[in-house]
Amino acid sequence: MAVTLDIADLRARRDKPASAHQSAQASVSPSAEIVSLASTSEDGHGCHAGKDAMRAAANAAGMSETLDQLAKDYPAGPHDQPQSMCPAFGSLRVGLRMRRTATILSGSACCVYGLTFTSHFYGAKRTVGYVPFNSETLVTGKLFEDIREAVHQVAKPADYDAVVVINLCVPTASGVPLRLLPKEIDGVRVIGIDVPGFGVPTHAEAKDVLAGAMLKVARNEAEQGPVQAPCGGRAGRPTVTLLGEMFPADPVVIGAMLDTLGLDAGPVVPTREWRELYAALDGAAVAAIHPFYTASIREFEAAGRPIVGSAPVGHDGTAGWLDRIGEACGVKRATVEAAKNRLLPAIRGALSASPIRGRITLSGYEGSELLVGRLLVESGADLAYVGTACPRTPHSEADRDWLEARGVTVRYRASLEDDLAAFQAFRPDLAIGTTPVVQKAKEAGIPALYFTNLISARPLMGVAGAGSLAQVVNAALGNKGRFDAMRSFFTGVGQGHAAGIWEDVPKLRKNAAPAPKAKPHAHDPIGEMA
């Protein structure tokens, strides 16, 4: 059941000075004053309600347009979505990394606690704002008023350039209308986004939700008149904007490559401060290092900037990327060939100096899995499978085609079941993947590496990337004997009668029924991969 609330009437009934809301009132169109909020019971539609119920509630609450856009930008896989951390962490992380940017969360207290804990675990040193709610404030619309009041309290131009408000699952499902927040308060931009777990599949894509929303605001500002230049001033040569978070050394390496083409590296999006957004939009082209930043790509295309997929990884990847960058930026063919002649031999030499020998399966949810796969193959590895939690997009086709041409199975929107099935089917010498994949491999006595901490946290581009993986991968491959020894020593510990703490040796009861066999998973990708 939905209730219709007149937000203007709620404002009038609140015991607040009218002057505190004048700037917001001016930015809200009269037709937007009436909103529909889903009536919920108890604590509303919490995560326990299930994704279908949450989506139905959000649609009933007038959020259909938002959910439809999210579904178009970030399509789910056949299994609904990958198993990953709360997607909202991606947007939260982007906001917390930006200077002079405040972030306010609106969601269930347990979710906010988990997100705040995770953000500080990953090194955030900034306060995370939170607007609590209960059933009454959620249903009556007071939560929206509380959010609006919090934004007014935080939006001080001496402290911030922007205030980001993020709706988590419950406020999105209940239709809390962040679109009605003022767009600006005393020069401080206010950006409200919905990042529900039932609408955004991965935290990697949630980074794009906020980056795209900020680029849209920045583009509109640039179209209206002069904007702030970068701190170091505008580059003297055309720049290439780098799209997607990457290892800190990679933009430097890419910049050195672009220098051979007579170009400069522009900002990395997501940016670290607001004015970098203008410089990003001012680039001659956009290098989609992470090709799934769909909302950001839409803004760059609206600004007339060409998009170049893939990245300068390995010999072939670097050669193809330089060709496409040169074409997009109008660089003379002779200059591009000269750059390739200068860069490619060193990359080939670094690859041959650090060969990798062994069968590997690779999976992750950071978005760089296909790039890492290319580097492993060129290093000599027998790469059997690449699974990524991110979706297939036109800008990742070059990487997919290259890998599949070399016999690698590529799976977009890979689930944990897909990754484990690949592990079982291909029996690798080394499994690179998420935590449960690593656990499964080590239980089987096979070396394994956690993708996020040990692989994606290394340079991948150019000469620096060519030899960066070999050391850690070869060290892991060399640990097979240690795993065999440990497996032999610990065989049977914690299993069957050896599990738990027993006062006496347990005895099998007479006529005890055998344990039921596990039912096969409905989606069986093992047969598809074997």
Short mmCIF file of C-alpha atoms in Angstrom, two decimals, residues 80 169 348 402 435 489:
data_model
loop_
_atom_site.label_atom_id
_atom_site.label_comp_id
_atom_site.label_asym_id
_atom_site.label_seq_id
_atom_site.Cartn_x
_atom_site.Cartn_y
_atom_site.Cartn_z
CA ASP A 80 20.75 -12.57 -10.60
CA CYS A 169 18.40 -0.76 0.29
CA ARG A 348 58.63 -8.36 -24.65
CA TRP A 402 42.09 -12.02 -27.53
CA THR A 435 38.26 -15.79 -0.67
CA PHE A 489 49.79 -34.21 7.91
#
